[in-house]
Amino acid sequence: MSLDRLIEAIVQKQNPTVAGLDPKLSYIPEYLREQAYQQHGKNLFGAAAAILSYNKQLIDALYDVVPAIKPQCAYYEMYGWQGMKTLTETIAYAKEKGMFVITDGKRNDIGTTMEAYAAAHLGETDVEGQAFEAFGGDALTVNGYLGSDGITPVIDVCNKQDKGMFVLVKTSNKSSGEIQNQELTGGDTLYYTMGMMCERWGEQLKGKYGYSGVGAVVGATYPAQLEELRECLPRTFFLVPGYGAQGGGAKDVLPAFDKNGLGAVVNSSRGILCAWQKEGCAPEDFAQAARREAIRMRDEIMGLVGKITL
Amino acid sequence: MSLDRLIEAIVQKQNPTVAGLDPKLSYIPEYLREQAYQQHGKNLFGAAAAILSYNKQLIDALYDVVPAIKPQCAYYEMYGWQGMKTLTETIAYAKEKGMFVITDGKRNDIGTTMEAYAAAHLGETDVEGQAFEAFGGDALTVNGYLGSDGITPVIDVCNKQDKGMFVLVKTSNKSSGEIQNQELTGGDTLYYTMGMMCERWGEQLKGKYGYSGVGAVVGATYPAQLEELRECLPRTFFLVPGYGAQGGGAKDVLPAFDKNGLGAVVNSSRGILCAWQKEGCAPEDFAQAARREAIRMRDEIMGLVGKITL
């Protein structure tokens, strides 16, 4: 009914981070790509196969250290339905290995249409009375611009299926302030207002550990806002992008955590995926390089957070 | 570089409407579903095949009357990658028949991730120097909550590929005001501010007929706001949902049009898709019933709009 399974995995692994699986072809060692092209052709099929093989090896190297993956839908969708098939298989593989899966789709719509997205990514799809899992993630990122009509259908599915969501509140990008920092007549900013709505929506999706199933996306690149929101949103778990390649460091993400070291999961994508290129190690060693970077990131953040307790 | 191809199709067909292809299994005649299940199984494959067959017959019956289709991604995504394959094939079929395709995905992200969405839905995906079309739509709906970082990458692809987009401004749902009607300290509403950003973004994507390639989604269920925005956003073309099943009538959408009858395209989904059920005609006649409703809708709106001229 919430993000409790994510929280338990974070505590168990003492690691509040998530590996962003945003696979660009240029991140994948050439030998892996060539293998896929030889089998499937140098086209969308081959690209999708290369990504699947890359992802599986990364998951193999990460699953005992990192509690969750966050595949970014856009990097699968750009390879068409073939890429979406790779997304499905990536999610299934990560779940087999016990990882929690946050599907980063930033989906948004209303009513029955939002129900369809929730079914697609978190729930089950009915075909003549039989239920099938479409993508099978554990949590989905969503955009709240359409108001409660876009969130309530997701809450319903989360309640039924023990899943969660993260609503965009204050994103990590440079221009996020254009809309999100607008000040409303009452004196609050729009991102704060969206954050307070997460708290209210979360009342319908309570968890065992004080955090609801309605989380919020708050970027590491705005530590002051992160601190403000952590204080004002005591029941809202944060997904924190912007660490590493986007410029945020361990000190910047520290305000996202509560006194028990809970309250946030920090994402790194490029840092982990491109570790082998940054290290300059053998291409065959790419997955172990990702593991080394994931451990380094964990240790850096845990060095400041201390122990995570329930 | 813009929405000019849509505008030309609207003028040529004298019909400012778009058929929303939001296929639920319950809309599809049983004989069509059974055919698909027998060939592909009563599962996600069979459901996706039933939808494709249904869509193709609808497109056959509509393409000479209606200038555009708007497939809603959620209703394809819920059938997994199999559904996304049906989306791809539906888009290709509609384009073969000369229709303009608005992919309703409400996608949003930043930087290279938004580039990936734009490549997926409007552009081309590069695989080792060769370009492949993933989904191949002509325009994409997008959500602007993340600011310019989420729009600029789409503008770039639209400029290269002669495509367009529609940004969510004032949506048709009941709770759209929770966020969109918030009043900012300057006195403007958030939807107005988003609308003015569309005008500015549109300067980078100018069209031949006075409208840019950055359109706006404005619901038929809020005619006063539709009128206000038409006046304030002279270069922004509107995609108007909410006609028919959602409660908006022809009089409600009238303010969306300029004095030449241009400026907007009105969507109907359920009205067209479920016409055979509403009529109570033979299930085999479903596509012709859709055509009859599409013509009725066209005539109802054109009765008020008059002639559409460039």
XYZ file of C-alpha atoms in Angstrom:
620
model
C 0.000 0.000 0.000
C 2.993 2.269 0.122
C 6.736 2.502 -0.297
C 7.357 0.191 2.682
C 9.040 -2.502 0.578
C 11.512 0.096 -0.709
C 12.155 1.327 2.823
C 12.757 -2.222 4.075
C 15.218 -2.881 1.241
C 17.083 0.347 2.005
C 17.387 -0.576 5.684
C 18.371 -4.146 4.935
C 21.140 -3.084 2.529
C 21.993 0.078 4.527
C 22.015 1.883 1.215
C 19.614 4.733 0.379
C 20.461 4.840 -3.342
C 18.906 3.732 -6.595
C 20.681 2.928 -9.838
C 19.161 4.825 -12.756
C 19.081 2.528 -15.767
C 19.112 5.150 -18.528
C 20.978 3.192 -21.153
C 22.404 5.076 -24.109
C 24.073 3.004 -26.789
C 27.247 5.021 -26.293
C 27.471 3.757 -22.690
C 27.463 0.121 -23.824
C 30.808 -1.543 -24.590
C 31.269 -2.123 -28.305
C 31.704 -5.899 -27.989
C 28.254 -6.180 -26.369
C 26.646 -4.046 -29.042
C 28.298 -6.035 -31.837
C 27.074 -9.322 -30.346
C 23.510 -7.987 -30.324
C 23.709 -6.574 -33.870
C 25.032 -9.858 -35.210
C 22.073 -11.714 -33.744
C 19.305 -9.145 -34.303
C 20.531 -6.679 -36.914
C 21.901 -3.156 -36.634
C 18.458 -1.646 -36.047
C 15.894 -1.105 -33.270
C 15.814 -4.851 -32.544
C 19.582 -5.025 -32.202
C 19.761 -1.858 -30.093
C 17.034 -3.150 -27.773
C 18.848 -6.492 -27.429
C 22.150 -4.767 -26.634
C 20.461 -2.721 -23.909
C 18.841 -5.792 -22.374
C 22.122 -7.661 -22.223
C 23.872 -4.589 -20.738
C 21.113 -4.085 -18.144
C 21.136 -7.718 -17.036
C 24.862 -7.674 -16.417
C 24.526 -4.424 -14.485
C 21.718 -5.886 -12.366
C 23.811 -9.007 -11.694
C 26.622 -6.791 -10.421
C 24.426 -4.454 -8.385
C 21.550 -6.384 -6.846
C 23.211 -7.387 -3.568
C 24.435 -3.826 -2.933
C 21.776 -1.497 -4.356
C 18.136 -1.851 -3.243
C 16.453 -0.469 -6.353
C 16.727 0.393 -10.024
C 15.054 3.296 -11.793
C 14.683 2.674 -15.524
C 13.904 5.892 -17.398
C 11.117 5.095 -19.889
C 12.325 7.604 -22.495
C 15.511 5.624 -23.137
C 13.447 2.530 -23.903
C 10.642 4.257 -25.803
C 13.146 5.784 -28.210
C 13.781 2.253 -29.500
C 10.077 1.778 -30.163
C 8.087 -1.221 -28.969
C 11.289 -3.209 -29.184
C 12.713 -0.915 -26.513
C 9.554 -1.274 -24.428
C 9.986 -5.047 -24.595
C 13.503 -4.569 -23.219
C 12.030 -2.398 -20.455
C 9.583 -5.186 -19.557
C 12.347 -7.785 -19.480
C 14.677 -5.519 -17.512
C 12.015 -4.946 -14.854
C 11.239 -8.674 -14.636
C 14.941 -9.514 -14.281
C 15.519 -6.934 -11.536
C 12.498 -8.203 -9.612
C 13.724 -11.791 -9.924
C 16.902 -10.586 -8.220
C 14.858 -8.998 -5.436
C 15.309 -5.383 -6.476
C 12.609 -2.721 -6.094
C 11.759 -1.082 -9.437
C 10.890 2.601 -9.804
C 9.648 3.157 -13.335
C 10.525 6.732 -14.258
C 7.749 7.594 -16.686
C 6.453 10.920 -15.284
C 3.045 9.749 -16.545
C 0.027 11.962 -16.190
C -3.569 11.974 -17.334
C -7.028 11.853 -15.794
C -9.709 9.378 -14.751
C -9.896 6.140 -16.716
C -6.863 7.143 -18.787
C -4.717 7.511 -15.676
C -6.169 4.179 -14.518
C -4.776 2.707 -17.724
C -1.290 4.086 -16.976
C -1.499 2.782 -13.410
C -2.556 -0.628 -14.708
C 0.279 -0.569 -17.244
C 3.074 0.258 -14.829
C 1.939 -0.826 -11.374
C -1.112 -3.013 -11.686
C -2.685 -5.609 -13.885
C -4.436 -5.414 -17.207
C -7.704 -7.265 -17.572
C -8.259 -9.292 -20.729
C -11.694 -10.909 -20.614
C -11.532 -11.572 -16.891
C -7.902 -12.691 -16.747
C -5.258 -10.428 -15.241
C -1.896 -9.846 -16.959
C 1.061 -7.790 -15.822
C 2.147 -5.309 -18.505
C 5.368 -3.658 -17.223
C 5.291 -4.632 -13.584
C 7.156 -1.850 -11.769
C 6.869 -1.270 -7.996
C 6.558 2.522 -8.109
C 5.960 5.061 -10.868
C 6.953 8.705 -11.181
C 3.968 10.913 -12.038
C 3.344 14.571 -12.885
C 0.631 16.276 -10.818
C -0.177 19.259 -13.087
C -3.694 17.864 -13.703
C -4.574 17.713 -9.994
C -6.209 14.943 -7.978
C -7.941 13.454 -11.051
C -4.480 12.359 -12.146
C -3.393 10.960 -8.778
C -6.445 9.216 -7.303
C -6.464 6.434 -9.945
C -2.830 5.653 -9.078
C -3.624 5.635 -5.348
C -6.337 3.039 -5.988
C -3.962 0.719 -7.824
C -1.231 1.241 -5.199
C -3.669 0.285 -2.458
C -4.658 -2.899 -4.238
C -1.214 -3.975 -5.400
C 1.099 -2.733 -2.628
C 2.789 -0.210 -4.908
C 3.837 3.430 -4.638
C 4.436 6.590 -6.640
C 6.639 9.688 -6.720
C 5.053 12.999 -7.738
C 7.244 15.673 -9.357
C 7.579 18.468 -6.813
C 10.886 20.332 -7.303
C 12.897 18.904 -10.162
C 16.666 19.045 -10.488
C 16.940 20.934 -13.783
C 18.019 24.550 -14.256
C 14.674 25.828 -15.529
C 12.568 24.004 -12.936
C 11.885 27.336 -11.257
C 10.075 28.825 -14.276
C 6.886 27.095 -13.190
C 7.678 25.380 -9.891
C 9.067 28.464 -8.089
C 6.136 30.680 -9.047
C 4.803 32.322 -5.916
C 1.093 32.006 -5.296
C -1.067 34.769 -3.833
C -1.097 33.024 -0.443
C 2.706 33.380 -0.314
C 3.618 29.756 -0.981
C 5.561 28.548 -3.975
C 3.982 26.156 -6.442
C 6.444 23.379 -5.566
C 5.547 23.736 -1.881
C 1.852 23.582 -2.749
C 2.447 20.438 -4.818
C 4.428 19.008 -1.909
C 1.580 19.685 0.520
C -0.787 17.937 -1.883
C 1.502 14.880 -1.713
C 1.107 14.902 2.073
C -2.677 15.007 1.701
C -2.805 12.375 -1.051
C -0.548 10.230 1.111
C -3.221 9.988 3.795
C -4.958 7.525 1.498
C -1.849 5.386 1.240
C -0.321 5.111 4.686
C 2.741 3.031 5.415
C 4.081 1.256 8.498
C 7.196 3.374 8.905
C 5.703 6.879 8.914
C 6.028 7.416 5.159
C 3.120 7.135 2.762
C 3.011 5.601 -0.718
C 2.904 9.053 -2.299
C 6.517 10.151 -2.531
C 7.953 13.284 -4.107
C 10.726 13.986 -6.600
C 13.002 16.698 -5.172
C 16.312 17.450 -6.870
C 19.725 17.304 -5.156
C 20.634 20.467 -7.068
C 18.428 22.582 -4.775
C 19.587 21.692 -1.226
C 17.779 24.631 0.393
C 14.442 23.502 -1.052
C 15.268 19.922 -0.116
C 15.729 20.999 3.494
C 12.558 23.117 3.478
C 10.491 20.294 2.017
C 11.913 17.603 4.338
C 10.739 19.701 7.253
C 7.272 20.458 5.852
C 6.520 17.014 4.422
C 7.183 14.556 7.274
C 5.234 11.682 5.675
C 6.512 12.079 2.123
C 9.430 9.939 0.977
C 11.776 11.655 -1.494
C 13.272 10.410 -4.724
C 16.327 12.621 -5.217
C 17.795 12.971 -8.716
C 20.700 15.237 -9.584
C 23.466 13.526 -7.592
C 26.763 13.094 -9.409
C 26.720 14.008 -13.091
C 24.097 16.752 -12.525
C 26.245 18.389 -9.873
C 24.771 17.395 -6.492
C 27.135 15.868 -3.893
C 26.616 13.831 -0.717
C 26.414 17.006 1.386
C 23.698 18.349 -0.909
C 21.481 15.304 -0.432
C 21.944 15.094 3.339
C 18.950 17.380 4.130
C 16.668 14.848 2.408
C 17.091 12.365 5.280
C 15.341 12.287 8.640
C 17.043 11.626 11.990
C 16.818 7.856 11.405
C 18.558 8.150 8.038
C 15.277 7.386 6.328
C 13.145 9.585 4.077
C 14.947 9.539 0.761
C 16.473 7.463 -1.982
C 19.179 9.118 -4.075
C 19.491 8.308 -7.763
C 22.646 8.012 -9.817
C 22.455 7.129 -13.490
C 25.437 8.221 -15.576
C 27.831 7.967 -12.637
C 27.123 4.248 -12.339
C 26.474 3.425 -16.009
C 29.593 5.176 -17.299
C 31.915 4.218 -14.453
C 33.911 1.905 -16.760
C 34.567 4.777 -19.181
C 35.549 7.148 -16.384
C 37.806 4.539 -14.782
C 39.294 3.621 -18.132
C 39.064 -0.085 -17.250
C 38.645 -2.928 -19.745
C 35.198 -2.800 -21.417
C 34.521 -6.358 -20.209
C 34.819 -5.013 -16.673
C 31.940 -2.495 -17.120
C 29.548 -4.154 -14.678
C 32.152 -4.442 -11.924
C 33.097 -0.803 -12.482
C 29.403 0.065 -12.000
C 29.446 -1.940 -8.769
C 32.580 -0.151 -7.543
C 30.941 3.246 -8.210
C 27.690 2.132 -6.526
C 29.649 1.088 -3.426
C 31.640 4.334 -3.472
C 28.393 6.330 -3.673
C 26.794 4.296 -0.894
C 29.819 4.766 1.344
C 30.014 8.478 0.605
C 26.356 9.059 1.492
C 26.320 6.632 4.444
C 29.442 8.321 5.789
C 27.273 11.374 6.386
C 23.924 9.680 7.094
C 25.207 7.144 9.615
C 23.047 4.116 10.355
C 19.574 3.774 8.804
C 17.021 2.458 11.302
C 13.287 1.811 11.180
C 8.478 23.149 -38.393
C 5.032 23.585 -36.972
C 1.424 22.461 -37.084
C 0.976 23.684 -40.678
C 0.320 20.202 -42.058
C -2.514 19.771 -39.556
C -3.917 23.181 -40.459
C -3.802 22.364 -44.171
C -5.607 19.065 -43.596
C -8.301 20.817 -41.532
C -8.876 23.379 -44.285
C -8.847 20.788 -47.031
C -11.427 18.603 -45.251
C -13.286 21.594 -43.762
C -13.294 19.692 -40.512
C -11.559 20.941 -37.335
C -11.889 17.671 -35.428
C -9.666 14.784 -34.429
C -10.733 11.228 -33.656
C -9.327 10.075 -30.328
C -8.271 6.450 -30.672
C -8.577 5.399 -27.015
C -9.515 1.781 -27.549
C -10.918 -0.128 -24.597
C -11.651 -3.795 -25.166
C -15.269 -3.180 -24.160
C -15.664 -0.832 -27.144
C -14.610 -3.534 -29.619
C -17.319 -5.816 -31.077
C -17.106 -9.312 -29.680
C -16.646 -10.992 -33.090
C -13.491 -8.921 -33.690
C -12.096 -9.736 -30.265
C -12.810 -13.449 -30.705
C -11.037 -13.490 -34.080
C -7.962 -11.958 -32.474
C -8.001 -14.297 -29.461
C -8.276 -17.345 -31.700
C -5.178 -16.280 -33.622
C -3.079 -14.838 -30.796
C -4.500 -16.123 -27.517
C -6.694 -14.513 -24.872
C -3.853 -12.445 -23.458
C -1.907 -9.240 -24.090
C -1.007 -10.415 -27.612
C -4.646 -11.129 -28.465
C -5.887 -7.883 -26.946
C -3.266 -5.891 -28.867
C -4.240 -7.650 -32.104
C -7.944 -6.962 -31.519
C -7.198 -3.273 -31.002
C -5.102 -3.069 -34.165
C -7.814 -4.646 -36.271
C -10.447 -2.344 -34.713
C -8.283 0.753 -35.258
C -7.575 -0.074 -38.895
C -11.253 -0.442 -39.701
C -11.984 2.831 -37.931
C -9.235 4.591 -39.877
C -10.573 3.139 -43.141
C -13.990 4.588 -42.333
C -12.736 7.968 -41.125
C -9.714 9.020 -43.170
C -11.517 10.881 -45.946
C -13.652 12.851 -43.457
C -11.464 13.441 -40.384
C -8.029 15.078 -40.780
C -6.325 13.551 -37.747
C -6.292 10.820 -35.142
C -5.155 11.148 -31.545
C -4.126 7.808 -30.063
C -3.909 7.984 -26.267
C -0.692 6.177 -25.241
C -2.120 4.909 -21.943
C -4.605 2.635 -23.716
C -1.756 0.987 -25.626
C 0.770 0.932 -22.798
C -1.669 -0.973 -20.598
C -1.235 -3.925 -22.973
C 2.526 -3.802 -22.507
C 5.008 -3.765 -25.359
C 2.458 -5.691 -27.383
C 0.162 -2.682 -27.049
C 3.000 -0.332 -28.004
C 3.519 -2.414 -31.161
C -0.164 -1.872 -31.958
C 0.348 1.857 -31.377
C 3.234 1.857 -33.857
C 1.220 -0.011 -36.469
C -1.852 2.173 -35.911
C 0.197 5.327 -36.459
C 1.818 3.898 -39.598
C -1.575 2.889 -41.006
C -3.136 6.299 -40.353
C -0.193 8.043 -42.009
C -0.462 5.746 -45.036
C -4.037 6.980 -45.343
C -2.848 10.577 -45.198
C -4.004 11.349 -41.664
C -2.117 13.615 -39.246
C -1.238 11.810 -36.008
C -1.263 13.505 -32.593
C 0.293 11.115 -30.103
C -1.306 11.858 -26.736
C 1.479 10.915 -24.354
C 1.716 14.018 -22.130
C 5.431 13.220 -21.976
C 7.757 15.331 -19.884
C 11.357 15.253 -18.782
C 14.502 17.344 -19.211
C 17.531 17.660 -21.462
C 18.763 14.497 -23.121
C 15.911 12.494 -21.607
C 13.337 14.757 -23.233
C 15.375 14.479 -26.438
C 14.839 10.731 -26.186
C 11.051 11.170 -25.899
C 11.073 13.584 -28.835
C 13.110 11.108 -30.882
C 10.719 8.312 -29.901
C 7.504 10.048 -30.856
C 8.388 12.718 -33.414
C 11.890 12.143 -34.660
C 14.335 9.434 -35.475
C 16.438 7.161 -33.323
C 20.063 6.744 -34.231
C 21.536 3.249 -34.199
C 25.213 3.389 -35.144
C 24.712 6.165 -37.669
C 21.488 4.858 -39.197
C 18.167 6.575 -38.449
C 15.044 4.593 -37.528
C 11.549 5.828 -36.810
C 10.265 4.505 -33.478
C 6.606 5.588 -33.205
C 6.412 8.203 -35.958
C 3.678 10.621 -34.807
C 3.299 14.138 -36.234
C 2.671 15.942 -32.948
C 3.021 15.023 -29.289
C 1.210 16.268 -26.200
C 3.657 17.353 -23.485
C 3.476 18.559 -19.882
C 5.364 21.786 -19.145
C 5.745 21.506 -15.339
C 9.534 21.180 -15.700
C 9.895 24.450 -17.641
C 11.874 25.195 -20.804
C 14.327 22.318 -20.196
C 11.415 20.019 -21.046
C 10.252 21.902 -24.138
C 13.409 23.044 -25.943
C 14.473 19.488 -26.889
C 11.058 18.947 -28.512
C 11.311 22.267 -30.372
C 14.633 21.149 -31.843
C 13.176 17.889 -33.165
C 10.064 19.677 -34.475
C 12.259 22.123 -36.378
C 14.249 19.325 -37.988
C 11.357 16.979 -38.752
C 8.439 19.353 -39.490
C 6.526 18.238 -36.406
C 4.587 19.971 -33.641
C 3.521 19.673 -29.999
C 0.662 20.573 -27.666
C 1.518 21.703 -24.128
C -1.021 21.095 -21.337
C -2.379 24.503 -20.350
C -5.928 24.174 -18.990
C -7.118 20.585 -18.981
C -10.753 19.470 -19.215
C -11.010 17.550 -15.924
C -12.862 18.631 -12.794
C -9.789 18.991 -10.588
C -7.676 20.814 -13.195
C -8.081 24.002 -11.165
C -6.278 22.620 -8.090
C -2.946 23.469 -9.680
C -3.747 25.224 -12.955
C -6.076 27.896 -11.496
C -3.674 28.877 -8.734
C -3.219 32.626 -8.797
C 0.339 33.902 -8.872
C 1.529 36.992 -7.024
C 1.501 39.011 -10.260
C -2.241 38.360 -10.542
C -2.137 35.823 -13.380
C -3.310 32.243 -13.092
C -0.873 29.415 -13.605
C -2.668 28.184 -16.745
C -2.418 31.699 -18.231
C 1.299 31.785 -17.394
C 1.778 28.394 -19.042
C -0.175 29.664 -22.046
C 2.059 32.729 -22.348
C 5.090 30.430 -22.224
C 3.623 28.542 -25.193
C 3.469 31.829 -27.118
C 7.124 32.494 -26.316
C 8.278 28.944 -27.057
C 6.327 29.192 -30.321
C 8.582 31.970 -31.560
C 11.175 29.280 -32.178
C 8.753 27.255 -34.282
C 6.865 29.646 -36.522
C 4.339 28.486 -39.089
C 3.061 29.887 -42.387
C -0.497 30.504 -41.231
C 0.062 32.566 -38.093
C 0.153 29.591 -35.706
C 3.352 28.155 -34.289
C 4.310 24.529 -33.754
C 3.794 24.892 -29.988
C 0.072 24.349 -29.459
C -1.849 24.180 -26.189
C -4.331 21.742 -24.683
C -7.372 23.689 -23.466
C -10.499 21.809 -22.410
C -13.976 22.357 -23.876
C -15.363 22.052 -20.353
C -14.061 25.541 -19.452
C -15.464 27.814 -22.225
C -14.673 31.040 -20.360
C -10.998 30.096 -20.098
C -11.040 28.940 -23.713
C -12.236 32.389 -24.761
C -9.725 34.168 -22.534
C -6.836 32.087 -23.847
C -7.862 32.384 -27.539
C -7.660 36.138 -27.137
C -4.328 36.181 -25.279
C -2.563 33.492 -27.321
C -2.992 34.517 -30.961
C -0.204 32.280 -32.281
C -1.027 29.172 -30.267
C -3.152 26.464 -31.876
C -5.480 24.643 -29.467
C -6.159 20.961 -29.028
C -9.567 20.869 -27.325
C -10.565 17.745 -25.401
C -13.798 17.393 -23.437
C -16.311 17.565 -26.316
C -19.134 15.022 -26.176
C -18.804 12.374 -23.480
C -17.015 14.800 -21.112
C -19.865 17.315 -21.410
C -18.658 20.045 -23.802
C -20.917 20.912 -26.770
C -20.352 22.714 -30.081
C -21.228 26.067 -28.482
C -18.641 25.457 -25.774
C -15.826 24.919 -28.283
C -16.734 27.879 -30.509
C -14.542 30.380 -28.572
C -11.502 28.276 -29.497
C -11.685 29.378 -33.147
C -10.442 32.599 -34.727
C -12.380 34.663 -37.273
C -11.186 32.408 -40.114
C -12.457 29.300 -38.342
C -8.859 28.293 -37.630
C -7.056 28.002 -34.310
C -8.316 24.752 -32.864
C -8.887 21.055 -33.382
C -11.603 19.432 -31.253
C -11.193 15.858 -30.057
C -13.864 13.234 -29.658
C -12.946 9.760 -28.444
C -15.790 7.804 -26.839
C -18.440 9.578 -28.938
C -16.884 8.197 -32.119
C -15.568 4.878 -30.804
C -18.798 3.875 -29.074
C -21.192 5.235 -31.705
C -22.223 1.693 -32.699
C -23.193 0.879 -29.110
C -25.112 4.140 -28.702
C -26.866 3.669 -32.054
C -27.590 0.036 -31.268
C -26.607 -0.933 -34.808
C -25.163 -4.309 -35.853
C -21.657 -4.809 -34.399
C -20.316 -5.342 -37.935
C -21.413 -1.783 -38.694
C -19.201 -0.264 -35.954
C -16.845 1.572 -38.286
C -19.648 3.110 -40.333
C -21.373 4.177 -37.111
C -18.100 5.902 -36.135
C -18.102 7.635 -39.509
C -21.715 8.770 -39.063
C -20.879 10.247 -35.653
C -17.714 11.910 -37.020
C -19.783 13.529 -39.781
C -22.466 14.585 -37.307
C -19.817 16.159 -35.076
C -18.171 17.902 -38.034
C -21.498 19.277 -39.232
C -22.494 20.399 -35.752
C -19.250 22.315 -35.221
C -19.026 23.628 -38.795
C -22.639 24.820 -38.521
C -21.376 27.325 -35.959
C -17.843 27.911 -37.278
C -18.805 28.501 -40.923
C -16.089 28.186 -43.576
C -12.478 27.576 -42.565
C -10.041 29.655 -44.617
C -6.276 30.145 -44.579
